[in-house]
Amino acid sequence: MNMKTIQLLFAVSFLGFTAKAQNPIVQTIYTADPAPMVHNDTVWLYTGHDEDKSTWFTMKEWRCYSSTDMVNWRDHGAPLSLKTFSWAEKDAWAGQCIYRNGKFYFYVPVHAKGLGMSIGVAVSDRPDGPFVDALGKPLVHSGSGDIDPTVFIDDDGQAYLYWGNPYLKYVKLNEDMISYSGEVVTVPLTKEGFNVRYKDVDKRPSAYEEGPWFYKRNGLYYLLYPAGGVPEHIAYSTSKGPTGPWKYRDTIMRVIQKGGAFTNHPGVIDYKGRSYFFYHNGALPGGGGFTRSVCVEEFQYNADGSIPRIEPTVAGVAPVSNLNPYKWVEAETIAWEVGVETAWDNSTGMYVIDIDNGDYIKVRSVDFKKGAKSFAAEIASLSGGAIEIRLNSPDGILIGTCDINNTGGLQSWKKQSCKVKKVKGIHDVYFVFKGGEGHLFNFNRWKFNN
Ligand code: FUB
């Protein structure tokens, strides 16, 4: 069963559910290990990529998404993969990207040839890459358990890299972000700092498992981490300093009972005055421990800076701003979709493929403040078909039907336009694809004209 069949089954069995669903936030592929980053008013979300039908953490690349409203996520493809590192063999696991001095540094764990799990660093001038290997060798190989790096730059400019499973370790990064000073420090996993495990108590010293997420807020340092044993919940500890001593605080997200994966992975940001908690579950059809999906919930810190218990939801978060339909919008900007996939090539960049009769893309919170007279889409097609433009649900009010003609090939892009009925206000827009057998066309971008 490929992703497309899985999605169609999902659509049939959960028709009511999909209309409201916002989690998981990516439906085109399985994603894991979220690492959100706010840069210049945009949220950049880096994830791992679980292969379809995976029976292990078989991961080859990292994916990148962006949003300015927290509900429509633009797919930027895979800016970093195992191929980026000549010395890497397998296991593109949980990483994190950070900005410093005009560059983006992406720290990732990979299995290095002849060495085992190690941490590499890749660099780019852009948040969406492409990233290149900064060193040509691992940044860190401390002997064992070198996975899941998290990075943070303190107010005094000192950067820290924490990581590890089953140990928790850190180094102080130099200002160049691709070297470090001093020894690798192993953090004592005490009961006071990291609580006790609920099982295998004799095998590991504390509840700390892996996947740390390190940041500072209002002078307090936070370390969030998957805790357990397995299945994992998410817990956190805090400290008055960047290197501890750590004080165990509480569980943030309990083990997800319905649609969970046996791992979980935290990522936290503040954005446009709100706080967000990213995690992963196994809720997409075919999903599970090795076919995971990234989700997000909004939360509010308590007055004392503590983090409340956060429940996983299907509805996800509310938009924090509206989408402007009068500028070209990339078709791979998606709040929810059924049936389609995305692809990348050198000349077009990302675009939507695998569009069959009945598939749809939902774009949320579109602000028609200037009304609209027509719709234009950039399409490449052999067989043609139509795009129905509907409001607020896949079978909602039809404001236009854009006939798609044969453009001469699936890489032969042409603008196709149609008139739309009067529309005002803020709506979720559904592009519902219609046509005959097989793949109808590829879809690059769209806009409304007033
Ligand atoms: O995604 C592969 C591994 O699974 C990560 O490195 C861990 O944190 C767990 O999520």
Short mmCIF file of C-alpha atoms and ligand atoms in Angstrom, two decimals:
data_model
loop_
_atom_site.label_atom_id
_atom_site.label_comp_id
_atom_site.label_asym_id
_atom_site.label_seq_id
_atom_site.Cartn_x
_atom_site.Cartn_y
_atom_site.Cartn_z
CA MET A 1 0.00 0.00 0.00
CA ASN A 2 1.59 3.30 -1.01
CA MET A 3 1.05 6.64 0.67
CA LYS A 4 -1.67 7.51 -1.84
CA THR A 5 -3.74 4.39 -1.13
CA ILE A 6 -3.25 4.98 2.57
CA GLN A 7 -4.52 8.55 2.26
CA LEU A 8 -7.55 7.55 0.23
CA LEU A 9 -8.51 4.92 2.81
CA PHE A 10 -8.09 7.61 5.42
CA ALA A 11 -10.39 9.94 3.48
CA VAL A 12 -13.09 7.32 3.10
CA SER A 13 -13.09 6.15 6.70
CA PHE A 14 -12.61 9.53 8.35
CA LEU A 15 -14.51 11.91 6.11
CA GLY A 16 -16.00 13.86 9.00
CA PHE A 17 -12.69 13.80 10.83
CA THR A 18 -10.56 15.15 7.97
CA ALA A 19 -12.72 18.24 7.57
CA LYS A 20 -11.59 19.39 11.03
CA ALA A 21 -8.24 17.62 11.34
CA GLN A 22 -5.07 19.66 11.46
CA ASN A 23 -2.83 17.07 13.14
CA PRO A 24 -0.63 15.53 11.87
CA ILE A 25 0.47 18.69 10.08
CA VAL A 26 2.03 16.86 7.11
CA GLN A 27 0.05 14.17 5.32
CA THR A 28 2.09 13.68 2.11
CA ILE A 29 4.82 11.64 3.87
CA TYR A 30 5.66 10.31 7.33
CA THR A 31 7.64 12.87 9.35
CA ALA A 32 9.33 12.55 12.78
CA ASP A 33 11.50 14.35 15.33
CA PRO A 34 10.25 17.94 14.85
CA ALA A 35 12.75 20.79 15.23
CA PRO A 36 11.02 24.17 14.82
CA MET A 37 13.00 27.41 14.42
CA VAL A 38 11.66 30.98 14.23
CA HIS A 39 13.59 33.21 11.85
CA ASN A 40 12.49 36.59 10.47
CA ASP A 41 8.80 36.15 11.26
CA THR A 42 8.60 32.67 9.74
CA VAL A 43 8.48 29.30 11.46
CA TRP A 44 10.87 26.83 9.85
CA LEU A 45 10.15 23.26 10.77
CA TYR A 46 12.77 20.57 10.19
CA THR A 47 11.77 16.94 10.49
CA GLY A 48 13.08 13.47 9.90
CA HIS A 49 11.44 11.32 7.23
CA ASP A 50 10.23 7.81 8.03
CA GLU A 51 10.05 5.69 4.89
CA ASP A 52 6.68 4.15 3.94
CA LYS A 53 6.14 0.69 5.49
CA SER A 54 9.28 1.12 7.57
CA THR A 55 10.03 -1.53 10.19
CA TRP A 56 12.99 0.30 11.73
CA PHE A 57 14.21 3.93 11.99
CA THR A 58 15.15 3.71 8.32
CA MET A 59 15.68 7.38 7.59
CA LYS A 60 17.65 8.91 4.72
CA GLU A 61 16.96 12.64 4.75
CA TRP A 62 15.64 15.59 6.69
CA ARG A 63 12.68 17.60 5.45
CA CYS A 64 11.91 21.30 5.75
CA TYR A 65 8.56 23.14 6.00
CA SER A 66 7.67 26.77 6.68
CA SER A 67 4.64 28.68 7.86
CA THR A 68 3.68 32.22 8.80
CA ASP A 69 0.27 31.25 10.19
CA MET A 70 0.93 27.89 11.93
CA VAL A 71 -1.72 26.07 9.86
CA ASN A 72 -0.60 26.25 6.22
CA TRP A 73 2.78 24.53 5.83
CA ARG A 74 4.88 25.04 2.71
CA ASP A 75 6.92 21.99 1.75
CA HIS A 76 10.55 22.84 0.94
CA GLY A 77 11.59 19.25 0.28
CA ALA A 78 14.79 17.71 1.64
CA PRO A 79 17.56 20.32 2.08
CA LEU A 80 19.82 17.80 3.81
CA SER A 81 20.29 14.06 3.44
CA LEU A 82 22.74 11.26 4.18
CA LYS A 83 24.34 12.07 0.81
CA THR A 84 25.38 15.47 2.22
CA PHE A 85 27.93 13.66 4.42
CA SER A 86 30.42 11.51 2.46
CA TRP A 87 31.25 9.71 5.72
CA ALA A 88 27.64 8.86 6.61
CA GLU A 89 26.22 5.41 6.13
CA LYS A 90 22.65 5.43 7.46
CA ASP A 91 20.28 6.76 10.15
CA ALA A 92 19.27 10.35 9.41
CA TRP A 93 17.85 10.80 12.91
CA ALA A 94 16.74 13.73 15.08
CA GLY A 95 18.51 17.04 14.35
CA GLN A 96 18.12 20.77 14.99
CA CYS A 97 18.95 23.90 12.99
CA ILE A 98 19.97 27.31 14.36
CA TYR A 99 20.88 30.72 12.89
CA ARG A 100 24.09 32.59 13.69
CA ASN A 101 25.96 35.39 11.94
CA GLY A 102 24.21 35.06 8.58
CA LYS A 103 24.33 31.26 8.38
CA PHE A 104 22.15 28.32 9.36
CA TYR A 105 23.81 25.43 11.18
CA PHE A 106 22.07 22.07 11.13
CA TYR A 107 23.26 19.49 13.69
CA VAL A 108 22.27 15.90 12.94
CA PRO A 109 23.03 12.40 14.16
CA VAL A 110 24.09 9.86 11.55
CA HIS A 111 25.76 6.48 11.56
CA ALA A 112 29.33 7.16 10.39
CA LYS A 113 31.13 4.49 8.38
CA GLY A 114 33.30 2.38 10.68
CA LEU A 115 32.50 4.60 13.67
CA GLY A 116 28.83 4.33 14.67
CA MET A 117 26.41 7.08 15.63
CA SER A 118 28.06 10.50 15.47
CA ILE A 119 26.94 14.12 15.19
CA GLY A 120 27.58 16.05 11.99
CA VAL A 121 27.06 19.73 11.23
CA ALA A 122 25.90 21.13 7.90
CA VAL A 123 25.71 24.79 6.92
CA SER A 124 23.69 26.93 4.54
CA ASP A 125 23.08 30.61 3.75
CA ARG A 126 19.36 29.89 3.64
CA PRO A 127 16.97 28.19 6.07
CA ASP A 128 15.64 25.99 3.27
CA GLY A 129 19.13 24.93 2.21
CA PRO A 130 20.70 23.24 0.45
CA PHE A 131 23.02 22.47 3.36
CA VAL A 132 26.61 21.33 2.86
CA ASP A 133 28.81 19.36 5.22
CA ALA A 134 30.75 21.95 7.24
CA LEU A 135 33.63 19.69 8.27
CA GLY A 136 33.90 16.62 6.05
CA LYS A 137 33.89 14.51 9.24
CA PRO A 138 31.79 14.24 12.40
CA LEU A 139 31.74 17.20 14.79
CA VAL A 140 31.26 14.84 17.74
CA HIS A 141 31.99 11.20 18.26
CA SER A 142 32.25 10.59 21.99
CA GLY A 143 32.12 6.83 22.00
CA SER A 144 28.48 5.86 22.35
CA GLY A 145 24.98 7.21 22.25
CA ASP A 146 25.80 10.24 20.09
CA ILE A 147 22.29 10.97 18.81
CA ASP A 148 19.64 13.71 18.94
CA PRO A 149 21.60 16.99 19.19
CA THR A 150 19.85 20.15 20.44
CA VAL A 151 21.53 23.54 20.14
CA PHE A 152 21.04 26.88 21.87
CA ILE A 153 22.95 30.21 21.92
CA ASP A 154 22.85 31.98 25.28
CA ASP A 155 22.55 35.77 25.74
CA ASP A 156 26.32 36.02 26.30
CA GLY A 157 26.96 34.39 22.91
CA GLN A 158 28.04 31.01 24.29
CA ALA A 159 26.44 28.18 22.29
CA TYR A 160 25.71 24.76 23.79
CA LEU A 161 25.10 21.43 22.11
CA TYR A 162 23.34 18.81 24.25
CA TRP A 163 22.58 15.29 23.01
CA GLY A 164 22.51 11.62 23.85
CA ASN A 165 20.86 8.29 24.51
CA PRO A 166 21.16 6.75 27.12
CA TYR A 167 23.55 9.41 28.40
CA LEU A 168 22.98 13.15 28.36
CA LYS A 169 26.08 15.02 27.25
CA TYR A 170 27.03 18.54 26.22
CA VAL A 171 29.84 20.63 24.77
CA LYS A 172 30.38 24.36 24.52
CA LEU A 173 30.44 25.27 20.84
CA ASN A 174 32.87 27.90 19.59
CA GLU A 175 31.55 31.02 17.87
CA ASP A 176 32.20 29.41 14.47
CA MET A 177 29.51 26.83 15.46
CA ILE A 178 31.50 24.03 13.78
CA SER A 179 34.03 23.34 16.54
CA TYR A 180 33.96 23.18 20.33
CA SER A 181 36.19 23.91 23.29
CA GLY A 182 36.79 21.73 26.30
CA GLU A 183 35.76 18.19 27.00
CA VAL A 184 32.49 16.45 26.30
CA VAL A 185 30.67 16.66 29.64
CA THR A 186 28.34 13.87 30.79
CA VAL A 187 25.44 15.22 32.86
CA PRO A 188 24.69 13.24 36.04
CA LEU A 189 21.25 11.67 35.51
CA THR A 190 20.13 11.92 39.12
CA LYS A 191 16.66 11.33 40.51
CA GLU A 192 16.46 15.01 41.50
CA GLY A 193 17.37 16.10 38.01
CA PHE A 194 15.57 13.61 35.79
CA ASN A 195 13.16 11.55 37.93
CA VAL A 196 13.03 7.75 38.05
CA ARG A 197 12.07 5.33 35.31
CA TYR A 198 8.83 3.45 35.29
CA LYS A 199 10.52 0.31 33.98
CA ASP A 200 14.00 -1.18 33.43
CA VAL A 201 15.02 0.72 36.54
CA ASP A 202 18.20 -1.30 36.82
CA LYS A 203 19.24 -0.62 33.21
CA ARG A 204 19.33 3.18 33.15
CA PRO A 205 19.85 5.71 35.89
CA SER A 206 16.81 7.98 35.38
CA ALA A 207 13.69 8.62 33.32
CA TYR A 208 15.75 10.56 30.73
CA GLU A 209 15.69 8.64 27.46
CA GLU A 210 16.86 10.72 24.46
CA GLY A 211 15.84 13.60 22.16
CA PRO A 212 16.63 16.63 24.40
CA TRP A 213 15.30 20.09 23.49
CA PHE A 214 17.24 22.92 25.19
CA TYR A 215 16.26 26.60 25.45
CA LYS A 216 16.01 29.54 27.83
CA ARG A 217 12.98 31.63 28.73
CA ASN A 218 12.81 34.50 31.21
CA GLY A 219 16.19 33.56 32.66
CA LEU A 220 15.25 29.90 33.24
CA TYR A 221 16.90 27.08 31.23
CA TYR A 222 14.59 24.31 30.04
CA LEU A 223 15.47 20.79 28.98
CA LEU A 224 12.58 18.81 27.53
CA TYR A 225 13.09 15.15 26.67
CA PRO A 226 11.35 11.88 25.87
CA ALA A 227 11.26 9.96 29.16
CA GLY A 228 10.26 6.51 30.20
CA GLY A 229 11.13 3.67 29.45
CA VAL A 230 9.39 2.92 26.27
CA PRO A 231 6.73 3.93 25.28
CA GLU A 232 8.01 7.40 25.90
CA HIS A 233 6.29 10.37 27.45
CA ILE A 234 7.68 13.92 27.35
CA ALA A 235 9.05 15.38 30.58
CA TYR A 236 11.14 18.40 31.49
CA SER A 237 13.73 19.69 33.90
CA THR A 238 14.89 23.25 34.53
CA SER A 239 18.05 24.92 35.73
CA LYS A 240 19.23 28.40 36.71
CA GLY A 241 22.35 27.88 34.57
CA PRO A 242 23.01 26.47 31.11
CA THR A 243 24.91 23.45 32.43
CA GLY A 244 22.77 22.54 35.43
CA PRO A 245 22.29 21.43 38.10
CA TRP A 246 18.96 20.25 36.67
CA LYS A 247 15.75 19.94 38.63
CA TYR A 248 13.09 17.53 37.46
CA ARG A 249 9.79 19.37 36.97
CA ASP A 250 7.00 17.23 35.49
CA THR A 251 5.46 15.31 32.61
CA ILE A 252 4.40 17.56 29.73
CA MET A 253 2.77 15.01 27.42
CA ARG A 254 1.80 11.57 28.69
CA VAL A 255 2.32 8.45 26.59
CA ILE A 256 -0.07 8.86 23.66
CA GLN A 257 -2.52 5.98 23.98
CA LYS A 258 -4.50 6.34 20.75
CA GLY A 259 -2.51 6.71 17.55
CA GLY A 260 0.80 7.13 19.36
CA ALA A 261 4.26 5.91 18.43
CA PHE A 262 6.48 4.28 21.06
CA THR A 263 8.87 7.24 20.75
CA ASN A 264 8.02 10.91 21.05
CA HIS A 265 10.12 14.01 20.46
CA PRO A 266 9.66 17.60 21.72
CA GLY A 267 10.26 20.95 20.03
CA VAL A 268 9.13 24.30 21.50
CA ILE A 269 8.89 27.83 20.10
CA ASP A 270 7.26 31.15 20.89
CA TYR A 271 5.76 32.71 17.76
CA LYS A 272 3.59 35.80 17.28
CA GLY A 273 2.95 35.99 21.03
CA ARG A 274 1.93 32.33 21.44
CA SER A 275 3.76 29.21 22.59
CA TYR A 276 3.80 25.97 20.63
CA PHE A 277 4.74 22.40 21.46
CA PHE A 278 5.69 20.11 18.56
CA TYR A 279 5.77 16.32 18.93
CA HIS A 280 5.18 13.22 16.84
CA ASN A 281 2.64 10.40 16.85
CA GLY A 282 1.70 7.46 14.64
CA ALA A 283 -1.73 8.69 13.67
CA LEU A 284 -1.62 8.76 9.87
CA PRO A 285 -3.00 5.60 8.26
CA GLY A 286 -0.24 3.00 8.18
CA GLY A 287 1.39 4.96 10.99
CA GLY A 288 3.11 3.58 14.08
CA GLY A 289 6.48 3.37 15.79
CA PHE A 290 8.49 3.60 12.58
CA THR A 291 6.00 5.57 10.48
CA ARG A 292 5.50 8.69 12.54
CA SER A 293 3.97 12.12 11.94
CA VAL A 294 4.67 15.56 13.36
CA CYS A 295 1.91 17.41 15.22
CA VAL A 296 1.66 20.74 17.05
CA GLU A 297 -0.34 22.10 20.02
CA GLU A 298 -0.57 25.60 21.46
CA PHE A 299 0.04 26.02 25.20
CA GLN A 300 0.53 28.74 27.80
CA TYR A 301 3.29 28.77 30.37
CA ASN A 302 2.05 29.08 33.92
CA ALA A 303 2.88 32.35 35.70
CA ASP A 304 5.88 30.72 37.44
CA GLY A 305 7.30 29.56 34.09
CA SER A 306 6.24 25.94 34.50
CA ILE A 307 4.85 24.07 31.51
CA PRO A 308 1.30 22.69 31.80
CA ARG A 309 0.23 19.18 30.84
CA ILE A 310 -0.41 19.20 27.07
CA GLU A 311 -2.93 16.82 25.50
CA PRO A 312 -2.52 15.63 21.91
CA THR A 313 -5.42 16.76 19.71
CA VAL A 314 -6.64 16.09 16.19
CA ALA A 315 -7.80 19.69 15.71
CA GLY A 316 -4.33 21.15 16.31
CA VAL A 317 -3.88 24.92 16.46
CA ALA A 318 -5.74 28.02 15.28
CA PRO A 319 -4.30 30.27 12.56
CA VAL A 320 -2.26 33.24 13.86
CA SER A 321 -2.62 35.17 10.63
CA ASN A 322 -4.46 34.90 7.33
CA LEU A 323 -3.20 33.88 3.94
CA ASN A 324 -2.96 36.50 1.20
CA PRO A 325 -4.51 34.99 -1.97
CA TYR A 326 -3.52 37.91 -4.25
CA LYS A 327 0.17 36.93 -4.38
CA TRP A 328 1.34 33.67 -5.98
CA VAL A 329 1.04 30.90 -3.40
CA GLU A 330 3.06 27.72 -3.91
CA ALA A 331 0.69 24.79 -4.39
CA GLU A 332 2.72 22.78 -1.87
CA THR A 333 1.48 25.19 0.84
CA ILE A 334 -0.99 22.86 2.49
CA ALA A 335 -3.14 22.78 5.63
CA TRP A 336 -4.56 19.37 4.82
CA GLU A 337 -4.62 17.21 1.72
CA VAL A 338 -5.96 13.93 0.50
CA GLY A 339 -4.28 11.91 -2.24
CA VAL A 340 -1.55 14.22 -3.51
CA GLU A 341 2.22 14.15 -3.09
CA THR A 342 5.04 16.66 -3.63
CA ALA A 343 8.13 16.53 -5.84
CA TRP A 344 11.15 18.71 -6.53
CA ASP A 345 13.23 19.42 -9.60
CA ASN A 346 15.95 21.93 -10.45
CA SER A 347 13.93 24.15 -12.76
CA THR A 348 10.57 24.32 -10.95
CA GLY A 349 11.52 23.70 -7.31
CA MET A 350 8.73 22.03 -5.31
CA TYR A 351 5.33 21.30 -6.83
CA VAL A 352 2.34 19.03 -6.28
CA ILE A 353 2.11 15.71 -8.15
CA ASP A 354 0.04 12.53 -8.09
CA ILE A 355 -3.22 14.45 -8.51
CA ASP A 356 -6.10 12.08 -9.25
CA ASN A 357 -9.86 12.51 -9.54
CA GLY A 358 -11.33 13.35 -6.12
CA ASP A 359 -8.05 14.36 -4.42
CA TYR A 360 -7.99 17.73 -2.73
CA ILE A 361 -5.79 20.35 -1.05
CA LYS A 362 -7.13 22.49 1.78
CA VAL A 363 -5.63 25.94 2.41
CA ARG A 364 -6.77 27.50 5.63
CA SER A 365 -7.81 31.02 6.59
CA VAL A 366 -7.61 32.69 3.18
CA ASP A 367 -8.52 36.39 3.43
CA PHE A 368 -10.57 37.60 0.44
CA LYS A 369 -10.62 41.17 1.74
CA LYS A 370 -10.47 42.59 -1.80
CA GLY A 371 -12.94 40.06 -3.22
CA ALA A 372 -11.96 38.01 -6.28
CA LYS A 373 -12.93 37.96 -9.94
CA SER A 374 -10.67 35.23 -11.25
CA PHE A 375 -8.31 32.43 -10.28
CA ALA A 376 -5.04 31.47 -11.97
CA ALA A 377 -2.99 28.32 -11.55
CA GLU A 378 0.35 27.27 -13.02
CA ILE A 379 -0.18 23.75 -14.29
CA ALA A 380 1.65 21.11 -16.33
CA SER A 381 -0.60 18.48 -17.82
CA LEU A 382 -0.99 15.70 -20.34
CA SER A 383 -4.54 14.56 -19.77
CA GLY A 384 -6.09 17.67 -18.24
CA GLY A 385 -9.08 17.83 -15.91
CA ALA A 386 -10.46 20.56 -13.66
CA ILE A 387 -9.92 22.29 -10.33
CA GLU A 388 -13.09 22.98 -8.39
CA ILE A 389 -12.63 25.86 -5.97
CA ARG A 390 -14.81 25.30 -2.91
CA LEU A 391 -15.18 27.14 0.38
CA ASN A 392 -14.96 25.70 3.90
CA SER A 393 -15.31 21.98 3.07
CA PRO A 394 -14.47 19.59 0.22
CA ASP A 395 -18.13 19.73 -0.85
CA GLY A 396 -18.70 23.35 0.22
CA ILE A 397 -19.86 26.30 -1.92
CA LEU A 398 -18.42 26.07 -5.42
CA ILE A 399 -17.06 29.50 -6.41
CA GLY A 400 -15.37 28.43 -9.63
CA THR A 401 -14.30 25.55 -11.82
CA CYS A 402 -11.03 25.95 -13.61
CA ASP A 403 -10.75 23.69 -16.65
CA ILE A 404 -7.23 22.38 -17.08
CA ASN A 405 -6.11 21.79 -20.65
CA ASN A 406 -3.30 19.64 -21.94
CA THR A 407 -0.18 21.83 -21.69
CA GLY A 408 1.99 19.41 -23.67
CA GLY A 409 3.65 17.52 -20.82
CA LEU A 410 4.05 17.07 -17.10
CA GLN A 411 6.97 19.54 -17.09
CA SER A 412 5.42 21.98 -19.53
CA TRP A 413 4.07 24.70 -17.23
CA LYS A 414 1.31 27.06 -18.38
CA LYS A 415 -0.95 29.53 -16.60
CA GLN A 416 -4.63 28.51 -16.68
CA SER A 417 -7.34 30.85 -15.47
CA CYS A 418 -11.06 30.92 -14.75
CA LYS A 419 -13.69 33.30 -13.42
CA VAL A 420 -14.86 32.96 -9.83
CA LYS A 421 -18.15 33.92 -8.18
CA LYS A 422 -18.30 36.78 -5.71
CA VAL A 423 -16.38 35.96 -2.54
CA LYS A 424 -15.59 38.06 0.54
CA GLY A 425 -14.21 37.40 4.00
CA ILE A 426 -11.98 34.72 5.44
CA HIS A 427 -12.47 31.13 4.26
CA ASP A 428 -10.76 27.79 4.12
CA VAL A 429 -10.29 27.10 0.40
CA TYR A 430 -10.47 23.58 -1.01
CA PHE A 431 -8.97 22.81 -4.42
CA VAL A 432 -10.84 19.66 -5.42
CA PHE A 433 -9.35 17.90 -8.43
CA LYS A 434 -11.61 16.35 -11.08
CA GLY A 435 -10.92 14.34 -14.22
CA GLY A 436 -10.59 10.90 -15.71
CA GLU A 437 -8.27 8.01 -14.95
CA GLY A 438 -4.77 8.32 -13.54
CA HIS A 439 -2.66 11.38 -12.75
CA LEU A 440 -4.36 14.47 -14.14
CA PHE A 441 -1.75 17.23 -13.90
CA ASN A 442 1.03 18.76 -11.81
CA PHE A 443 0.29 21.95 -9.86
CA ASN A 444 2.98 24.57 -9.14
CA ARG A 445 1.27 27.70 -7.77
CA TRP A 446 -1.96 29.68 -7.66
CA LYS A 447 -3.44 33.12 -7.00
CA PHE A 448 -6.73 35.02 -7.08
CA ASN A 449 -7.18 38.33 -8.91
CA ASN A 450 -9.63 40.99 -7.78
O1 FUB B 1 13.98 9.13 14.62
C1 FUB B 1 14.98 8.25 15.02
C2 FUB B 1 15.11 8.23 16.51
O2 FUB B 1 13.86 7.92 17.11
C3 FUB B 1 15.46 9.58 17.10
O3 FUB B 1 16.79 9.90 16.96
C4 FUB B 1 14.96 9.41 18.49
O4 FUB B 1 14.84 10.60 19.20
C5 FUB B 1 13.64 8.72 18.26
O5 FUB B 1 12.63 9.64 17.96
#
